[in-house]
GROMACS .gro file of C-alpha atoms in nm:
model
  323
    1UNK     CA    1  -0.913   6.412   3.353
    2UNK     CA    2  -1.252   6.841   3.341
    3UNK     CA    3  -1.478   7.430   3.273
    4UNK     CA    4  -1.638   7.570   3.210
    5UNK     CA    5  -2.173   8.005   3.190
    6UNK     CA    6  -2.542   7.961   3.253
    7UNK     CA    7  -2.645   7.927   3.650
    8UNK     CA    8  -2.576   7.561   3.554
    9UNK     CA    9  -2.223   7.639   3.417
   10UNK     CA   10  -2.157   7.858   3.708
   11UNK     CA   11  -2.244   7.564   3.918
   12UNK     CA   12  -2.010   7.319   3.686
   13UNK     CA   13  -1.760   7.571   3.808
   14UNK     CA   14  -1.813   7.553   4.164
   15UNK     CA   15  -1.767   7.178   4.140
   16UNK     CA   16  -1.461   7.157   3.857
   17UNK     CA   17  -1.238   7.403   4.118
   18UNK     CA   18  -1.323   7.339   4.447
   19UNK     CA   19  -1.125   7.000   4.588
   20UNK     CA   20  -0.997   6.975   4.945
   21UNK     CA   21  -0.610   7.044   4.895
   22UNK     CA   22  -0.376   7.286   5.078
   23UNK     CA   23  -0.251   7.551   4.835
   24UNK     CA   24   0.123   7.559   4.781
   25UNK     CA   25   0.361   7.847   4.754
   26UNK     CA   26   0.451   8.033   4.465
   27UNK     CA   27   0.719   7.915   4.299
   28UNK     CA   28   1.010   8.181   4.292
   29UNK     CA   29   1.166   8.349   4.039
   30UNK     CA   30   1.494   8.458   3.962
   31UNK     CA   31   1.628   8.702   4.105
   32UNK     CA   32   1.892   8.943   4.020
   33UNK     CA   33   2.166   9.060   4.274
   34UNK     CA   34   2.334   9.355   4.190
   35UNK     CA   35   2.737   9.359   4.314
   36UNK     CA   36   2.866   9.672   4.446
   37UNK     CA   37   3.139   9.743   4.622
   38UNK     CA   38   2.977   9.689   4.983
   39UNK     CA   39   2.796   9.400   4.869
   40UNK     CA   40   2.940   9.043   4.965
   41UNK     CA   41   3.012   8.793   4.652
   42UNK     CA   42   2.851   8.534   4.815
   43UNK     CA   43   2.495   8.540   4.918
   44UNK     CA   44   2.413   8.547   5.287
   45UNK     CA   45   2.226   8.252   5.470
   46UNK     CA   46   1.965   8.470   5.553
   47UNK     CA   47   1.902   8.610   5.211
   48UNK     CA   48   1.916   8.261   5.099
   49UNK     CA   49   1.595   8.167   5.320
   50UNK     CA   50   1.382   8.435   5.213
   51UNK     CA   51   1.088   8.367   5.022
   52UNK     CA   52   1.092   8.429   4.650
   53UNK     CA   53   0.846   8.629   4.501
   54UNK     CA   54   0.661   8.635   4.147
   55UNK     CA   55   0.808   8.896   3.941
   56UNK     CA   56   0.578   8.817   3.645
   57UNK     CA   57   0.254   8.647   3.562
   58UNK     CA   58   0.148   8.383   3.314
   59UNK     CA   59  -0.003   8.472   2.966
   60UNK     CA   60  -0.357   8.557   2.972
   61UNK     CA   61  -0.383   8.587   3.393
   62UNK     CA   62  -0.285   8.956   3.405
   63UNK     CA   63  -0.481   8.914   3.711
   64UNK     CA   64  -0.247   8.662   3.907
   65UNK     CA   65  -0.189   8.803   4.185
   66UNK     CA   66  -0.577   8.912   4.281
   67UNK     CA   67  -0.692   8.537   4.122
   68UNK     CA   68  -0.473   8.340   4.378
   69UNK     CA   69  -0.562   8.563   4.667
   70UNK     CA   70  -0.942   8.410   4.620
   71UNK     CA   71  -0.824   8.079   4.519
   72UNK     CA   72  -0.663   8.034   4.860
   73UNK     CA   73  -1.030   8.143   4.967
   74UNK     CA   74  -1.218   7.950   4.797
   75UNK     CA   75  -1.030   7.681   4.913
   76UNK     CA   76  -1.074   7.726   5.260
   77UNK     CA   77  -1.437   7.751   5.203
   78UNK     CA   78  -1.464   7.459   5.044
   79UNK     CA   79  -1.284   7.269   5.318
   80UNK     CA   80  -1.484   7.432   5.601
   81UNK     CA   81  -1.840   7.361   5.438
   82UNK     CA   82  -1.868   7.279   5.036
   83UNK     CA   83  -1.732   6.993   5.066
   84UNK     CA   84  -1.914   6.872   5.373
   85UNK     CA   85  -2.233   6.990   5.272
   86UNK     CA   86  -2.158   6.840   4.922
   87UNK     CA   87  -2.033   6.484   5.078
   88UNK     CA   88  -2.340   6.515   5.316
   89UNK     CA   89  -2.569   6.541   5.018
   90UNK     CA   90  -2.500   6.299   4.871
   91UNK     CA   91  -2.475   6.032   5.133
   92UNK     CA   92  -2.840   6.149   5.244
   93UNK     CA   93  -3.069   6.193   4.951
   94UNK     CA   94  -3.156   5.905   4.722
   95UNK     CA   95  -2.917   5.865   4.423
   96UNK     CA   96  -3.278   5.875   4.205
   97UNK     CA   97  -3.367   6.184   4.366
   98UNK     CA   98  -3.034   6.348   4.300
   99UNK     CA   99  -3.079   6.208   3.944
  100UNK     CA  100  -3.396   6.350   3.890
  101UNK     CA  101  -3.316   6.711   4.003
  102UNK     CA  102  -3.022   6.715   3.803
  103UNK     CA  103  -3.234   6.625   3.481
  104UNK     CA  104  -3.468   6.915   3.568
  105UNK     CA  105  -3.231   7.148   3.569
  106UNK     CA  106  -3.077   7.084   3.280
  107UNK     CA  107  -3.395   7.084   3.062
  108UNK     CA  108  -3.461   7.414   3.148
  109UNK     CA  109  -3.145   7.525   3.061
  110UNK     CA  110  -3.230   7.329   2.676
  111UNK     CA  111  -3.371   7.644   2.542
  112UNK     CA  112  -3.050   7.859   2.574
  113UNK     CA  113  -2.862   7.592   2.429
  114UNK     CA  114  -3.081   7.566   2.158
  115UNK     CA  115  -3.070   7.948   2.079
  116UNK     CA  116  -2.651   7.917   2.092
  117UNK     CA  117  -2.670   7.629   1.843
  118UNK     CA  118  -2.916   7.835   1.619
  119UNK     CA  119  -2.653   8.128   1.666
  120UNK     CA  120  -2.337   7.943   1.574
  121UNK     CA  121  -2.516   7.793   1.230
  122UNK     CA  122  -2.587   7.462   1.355
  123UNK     CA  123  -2.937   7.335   1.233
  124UNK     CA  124  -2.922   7.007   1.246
  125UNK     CA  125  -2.781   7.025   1.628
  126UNK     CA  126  -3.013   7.286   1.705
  127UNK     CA  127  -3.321   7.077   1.579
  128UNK     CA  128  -3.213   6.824   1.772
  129UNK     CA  129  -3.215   7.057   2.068
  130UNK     CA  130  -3.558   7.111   2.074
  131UNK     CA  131  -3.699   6.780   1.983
  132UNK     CA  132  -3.454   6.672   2.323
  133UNK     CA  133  -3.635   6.904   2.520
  134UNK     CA  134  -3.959   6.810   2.372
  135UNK     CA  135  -3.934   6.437   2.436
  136UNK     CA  136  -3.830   6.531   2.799
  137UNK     CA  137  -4.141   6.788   2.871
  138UNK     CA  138  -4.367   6.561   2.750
  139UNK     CA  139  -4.287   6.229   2.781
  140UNK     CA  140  -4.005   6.248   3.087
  141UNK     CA  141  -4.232   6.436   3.325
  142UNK     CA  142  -4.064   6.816   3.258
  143UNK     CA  143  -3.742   6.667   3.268
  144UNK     CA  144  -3.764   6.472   3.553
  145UNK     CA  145  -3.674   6.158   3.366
  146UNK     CA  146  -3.401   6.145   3.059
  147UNK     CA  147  -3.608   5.981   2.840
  148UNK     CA  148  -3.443   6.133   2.521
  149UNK     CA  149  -3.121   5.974   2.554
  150UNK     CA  150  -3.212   5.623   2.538
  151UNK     CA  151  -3.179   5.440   2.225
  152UNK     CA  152  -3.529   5.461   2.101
  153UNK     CA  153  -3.497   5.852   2.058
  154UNK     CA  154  -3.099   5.863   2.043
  155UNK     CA  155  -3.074   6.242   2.170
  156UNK     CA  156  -2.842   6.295   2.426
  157UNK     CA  157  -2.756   6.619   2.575
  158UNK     CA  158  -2.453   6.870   2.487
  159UNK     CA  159  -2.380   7.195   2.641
  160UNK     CA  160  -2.388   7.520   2.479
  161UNK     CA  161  -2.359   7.866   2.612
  162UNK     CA  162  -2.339   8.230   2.444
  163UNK     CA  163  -1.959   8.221   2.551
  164UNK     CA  164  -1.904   7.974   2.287
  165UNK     CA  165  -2.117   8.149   2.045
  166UNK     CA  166  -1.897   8.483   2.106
  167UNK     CA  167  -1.580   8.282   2.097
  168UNK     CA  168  -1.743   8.121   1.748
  169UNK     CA  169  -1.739   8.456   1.610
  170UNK     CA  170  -1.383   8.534   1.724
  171UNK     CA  171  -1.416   8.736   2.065
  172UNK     CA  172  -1.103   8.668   2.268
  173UNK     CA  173  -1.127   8.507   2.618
  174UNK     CA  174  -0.995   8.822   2.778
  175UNK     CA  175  -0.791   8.752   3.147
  176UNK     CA  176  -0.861   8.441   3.332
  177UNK     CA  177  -1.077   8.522   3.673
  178UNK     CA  178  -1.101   8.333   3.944
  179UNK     CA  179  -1.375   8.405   4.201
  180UNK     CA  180  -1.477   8.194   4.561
  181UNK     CA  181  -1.749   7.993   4.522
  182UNK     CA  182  -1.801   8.068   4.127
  183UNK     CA  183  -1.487   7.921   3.984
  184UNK     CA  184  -1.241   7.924   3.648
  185UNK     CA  185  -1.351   8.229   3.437
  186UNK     CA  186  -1.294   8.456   3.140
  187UNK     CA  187  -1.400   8.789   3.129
  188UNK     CA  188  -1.593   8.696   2.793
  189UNK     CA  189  -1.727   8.393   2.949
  190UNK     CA  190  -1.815   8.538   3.262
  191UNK     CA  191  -2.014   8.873   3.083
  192UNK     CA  192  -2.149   8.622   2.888
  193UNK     CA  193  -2.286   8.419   3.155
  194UNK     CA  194  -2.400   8.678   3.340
  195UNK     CA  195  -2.631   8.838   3.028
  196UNK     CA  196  -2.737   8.461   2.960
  197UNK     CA  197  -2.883   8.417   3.252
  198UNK     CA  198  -3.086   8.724   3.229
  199UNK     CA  199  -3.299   8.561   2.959
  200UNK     CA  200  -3.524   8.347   3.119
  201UNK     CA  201  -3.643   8.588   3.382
  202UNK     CA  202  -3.683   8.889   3.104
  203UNK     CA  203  -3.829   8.653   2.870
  204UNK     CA  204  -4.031   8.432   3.080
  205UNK     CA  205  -4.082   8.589   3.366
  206UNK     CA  206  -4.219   8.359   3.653
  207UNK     CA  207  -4.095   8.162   3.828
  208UNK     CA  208  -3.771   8.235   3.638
  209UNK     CA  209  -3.734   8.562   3.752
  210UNK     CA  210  -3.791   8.466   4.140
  211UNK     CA  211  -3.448   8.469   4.350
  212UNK     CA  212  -3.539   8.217   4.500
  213UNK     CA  213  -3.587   7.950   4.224
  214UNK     CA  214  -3.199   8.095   4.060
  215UNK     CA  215  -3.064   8.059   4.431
  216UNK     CA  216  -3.184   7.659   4.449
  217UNK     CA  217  -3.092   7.584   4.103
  218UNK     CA  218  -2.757   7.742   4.171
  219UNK     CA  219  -2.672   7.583   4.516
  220UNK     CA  220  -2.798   7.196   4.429
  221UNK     CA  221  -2.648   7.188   4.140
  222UNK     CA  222  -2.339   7.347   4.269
  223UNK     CA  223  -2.335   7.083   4.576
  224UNK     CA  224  -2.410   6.764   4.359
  225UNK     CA  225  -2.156   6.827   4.135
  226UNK     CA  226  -1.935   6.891   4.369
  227UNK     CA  227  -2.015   6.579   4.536
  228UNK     CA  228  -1.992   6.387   4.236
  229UNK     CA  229  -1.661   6.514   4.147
  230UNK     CA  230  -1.471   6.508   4.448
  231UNK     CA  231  -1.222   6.168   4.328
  232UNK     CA  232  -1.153   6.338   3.974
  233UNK     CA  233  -1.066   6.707   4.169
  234UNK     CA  234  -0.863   6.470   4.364
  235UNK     CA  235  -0.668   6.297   4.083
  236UNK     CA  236  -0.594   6.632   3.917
  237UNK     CA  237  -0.519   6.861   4.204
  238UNK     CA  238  -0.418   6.591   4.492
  239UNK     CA  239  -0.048   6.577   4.395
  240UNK     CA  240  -0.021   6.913   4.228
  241UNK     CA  241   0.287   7.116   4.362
  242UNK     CA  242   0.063   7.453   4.232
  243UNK     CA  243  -0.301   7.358   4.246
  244UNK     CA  244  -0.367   7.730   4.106
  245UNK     CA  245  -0.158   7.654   3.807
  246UNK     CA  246  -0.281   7.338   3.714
  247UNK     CA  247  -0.632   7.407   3.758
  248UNK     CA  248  -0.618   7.726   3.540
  249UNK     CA  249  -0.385   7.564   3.298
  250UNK     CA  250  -0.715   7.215   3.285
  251UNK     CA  251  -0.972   7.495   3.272
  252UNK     CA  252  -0.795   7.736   2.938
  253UNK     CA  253  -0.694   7.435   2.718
  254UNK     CA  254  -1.043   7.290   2.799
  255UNK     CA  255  -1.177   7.591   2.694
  256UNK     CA  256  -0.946   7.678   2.369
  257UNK     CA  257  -1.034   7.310   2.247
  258UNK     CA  258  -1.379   7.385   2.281
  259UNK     CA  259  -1.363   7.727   2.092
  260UNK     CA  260  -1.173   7.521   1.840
  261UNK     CA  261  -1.401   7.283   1.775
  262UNK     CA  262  -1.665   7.544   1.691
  263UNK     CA  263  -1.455   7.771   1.475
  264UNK     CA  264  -1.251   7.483   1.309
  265UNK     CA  265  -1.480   7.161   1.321
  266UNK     CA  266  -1.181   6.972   1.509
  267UNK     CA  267  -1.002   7.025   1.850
  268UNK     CA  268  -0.643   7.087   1.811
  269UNK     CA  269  -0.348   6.810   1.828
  270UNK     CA  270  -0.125   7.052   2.016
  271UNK     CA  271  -0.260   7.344   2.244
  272UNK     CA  272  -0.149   7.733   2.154
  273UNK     CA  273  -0.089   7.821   2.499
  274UNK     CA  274   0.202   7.969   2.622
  275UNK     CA  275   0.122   7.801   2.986
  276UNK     CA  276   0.081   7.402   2.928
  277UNK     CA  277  -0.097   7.187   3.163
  278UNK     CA  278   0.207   7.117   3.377
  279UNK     CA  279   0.300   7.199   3.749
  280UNK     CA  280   0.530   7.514   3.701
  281UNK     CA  281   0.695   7.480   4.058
  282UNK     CA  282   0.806   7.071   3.938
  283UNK     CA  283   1.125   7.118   3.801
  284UNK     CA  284   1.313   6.890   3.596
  285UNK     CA  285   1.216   6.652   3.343
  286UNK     CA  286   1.074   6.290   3.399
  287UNK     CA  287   1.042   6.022   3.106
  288UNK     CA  288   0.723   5.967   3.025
  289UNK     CA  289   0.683   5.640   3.137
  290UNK     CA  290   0.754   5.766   3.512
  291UNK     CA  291   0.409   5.762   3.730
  292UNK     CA  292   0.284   6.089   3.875
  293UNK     CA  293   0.493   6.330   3.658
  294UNK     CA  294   0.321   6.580   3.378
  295UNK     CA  295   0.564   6.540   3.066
  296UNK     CA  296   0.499   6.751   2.737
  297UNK     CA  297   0.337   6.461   2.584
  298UNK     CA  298   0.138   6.355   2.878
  299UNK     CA  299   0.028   6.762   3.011
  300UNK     CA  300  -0.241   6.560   3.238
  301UNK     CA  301  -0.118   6.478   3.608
  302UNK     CA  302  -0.141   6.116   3.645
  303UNK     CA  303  -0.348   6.018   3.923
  304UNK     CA  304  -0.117   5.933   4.243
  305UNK     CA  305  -0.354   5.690   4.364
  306UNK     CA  306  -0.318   5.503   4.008
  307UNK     CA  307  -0.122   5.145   4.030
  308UNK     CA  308   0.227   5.179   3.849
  309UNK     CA  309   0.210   4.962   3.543
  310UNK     CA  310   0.544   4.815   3.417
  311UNK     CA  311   0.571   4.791   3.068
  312UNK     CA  312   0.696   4.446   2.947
  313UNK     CA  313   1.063   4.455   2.810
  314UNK     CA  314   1.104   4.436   2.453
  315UNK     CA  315   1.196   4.060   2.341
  316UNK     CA  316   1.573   4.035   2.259
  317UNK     CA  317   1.670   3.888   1.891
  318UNK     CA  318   1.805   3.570   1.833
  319UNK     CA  319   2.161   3.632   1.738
  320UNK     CA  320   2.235   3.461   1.380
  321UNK     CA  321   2.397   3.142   1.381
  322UNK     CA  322   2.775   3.134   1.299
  323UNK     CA  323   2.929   3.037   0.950
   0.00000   0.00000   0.00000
């Protein structure tokens, strides 16, 4: 199962957090009772009731507390209208037409990736960067049409962003942020996105520097891939006994492979963070072969929706004929 900085990453955002579940409760921590001489032994019912409380946070969310106030937010927002809108979208305009726009967008945003691959010392990728957007100027209508991709040119698209380039160079991610309507963050990512999508409207000028051009680039790409999204968010967060957890666990490793790759030329077999992709208010363990439970080896949450699959016993051995 997938975070993202540009107004196009901002919009991957929107669409990678936002899915139509109720947010659970925090799972509680333990808590120590301390016995004196008026206190009773055993702890009362009503005590026992009470709602537990988070007495720390994970590693690298310093910000816990303030990031799941806005998750909860966010969430009803996107039950009361981006999901609506987003469903609406997409069951009114033309699957061409929503095509097409999405093409658009993302050849503008080829020149930023192209300066990020130039930063990080990639040539070859950066070259084929611009011949991409080239071939899909010229010859796909200003990006209406993804002509590059096909065979006959072979140049398919990959994202790119100065995050990566600052994680390249060995800037930290910083805390994890979570904001309504913008998503999964880092405070590198999100300065980074924010002075990324400066350039264009310094550089450039018009119509790049008009609000309203960044405000419809934003919102349909935002609501289309939030429309197109909605079964995956569904199959992650759907079963998830702490949606906040899971989705900031998808959106870090996603991230620390990616700033891998770069640095390292591989993604790593086994992630460095402290907080795997698992539900941390499950308890227990499951084999791995149980549906619907996150094990160490499988961090993913299987989809719930996903037929159980019986695996076929192992064939017994012919016991060896007597003397």
């Amino acid at each position: 199962m997938t975070i993202r900085t540009t107004s196009s990453a901002l919009a991957v955002a929107i669409a990678l957090l936002a899915a139509p579940v109720a947010v659970a409760q925090e799972p509680g921590a333990t808590q120590t009772v301390a016995i004196v001489s008026a206190a009773p032994l055993v702890p009362s019912r009503e005590s026992a009731l009470a709602p537990k409380r988070h007495h720390h946070h994970a590693k690298g969310d310093a910000l816990e507390g303030f990031n799941r106030v806005m998750f909860s937010i966010h969430q009803v927002l996107d039950r009361i209208f981006l999901r609506p809108v987003s469903l609406a979208y997409k069951k009114i305009v033309p699957k061409v037409v929503r095509t097409g726009i999405r093409h658009v967008f993302s050849n503008v945003g080829e020149p930023l990736v192209f300066a990020n691959d130039l930063l990080q010392l990639k040539p070859k990728r950066a070259i084929k960067t611009l011949a991409r957007f080239g071939v899909n100027s010229t010859i796909g209508i200003g990006g209406l049409l993804d002509v590059a991709k096909t065979s006959e040119f072979n140049l398919p698209h990959h994202d790119n962003s100065f995050g990566n380039t600052l994680g390249r160079y060995g800037v930290g991610p910083g805390p994890y942020i979570f904001l309504p309507l913008v998503g999964p963050n880092t405070l590198r990512d999100f300065g980074a996105g924010v002075g990324e999508g400066a350039v264009l409207p310094l550089t450039i000028g018009t119509p790049f520097d008009r609000a309203e051009l960044q405000a419809a680039q934003a919102g349909l790409s935002g609501i289309d891939l939030r429309a197109e999204s909605d079964a995956e968010l569904k199959a992650l967060l759907g079963g998830a006994v702490d949606p906040y957890a899971t989705l900031r666990s998808a959106f870090l490793q996603d991230r620390a492979a990616t700033i891998a790759e770069l640095r390292h030329g591989a993604k790593p077999v086994d992630s460095a963070l402290d907080d795997p992709l698992a539900d941390p208010a499950a308890t227990g363990t499951a084999p791995a072969s149980e549906p619907g439970v996150a094990t160490a080896a499988d961090p993913l949450p299987a989809d719930p929706a996903a037929p159980t699959v019986e695996q076929p016993a192992a064939p017994e051995t012919p016991a060896s004929p007597a003397p």
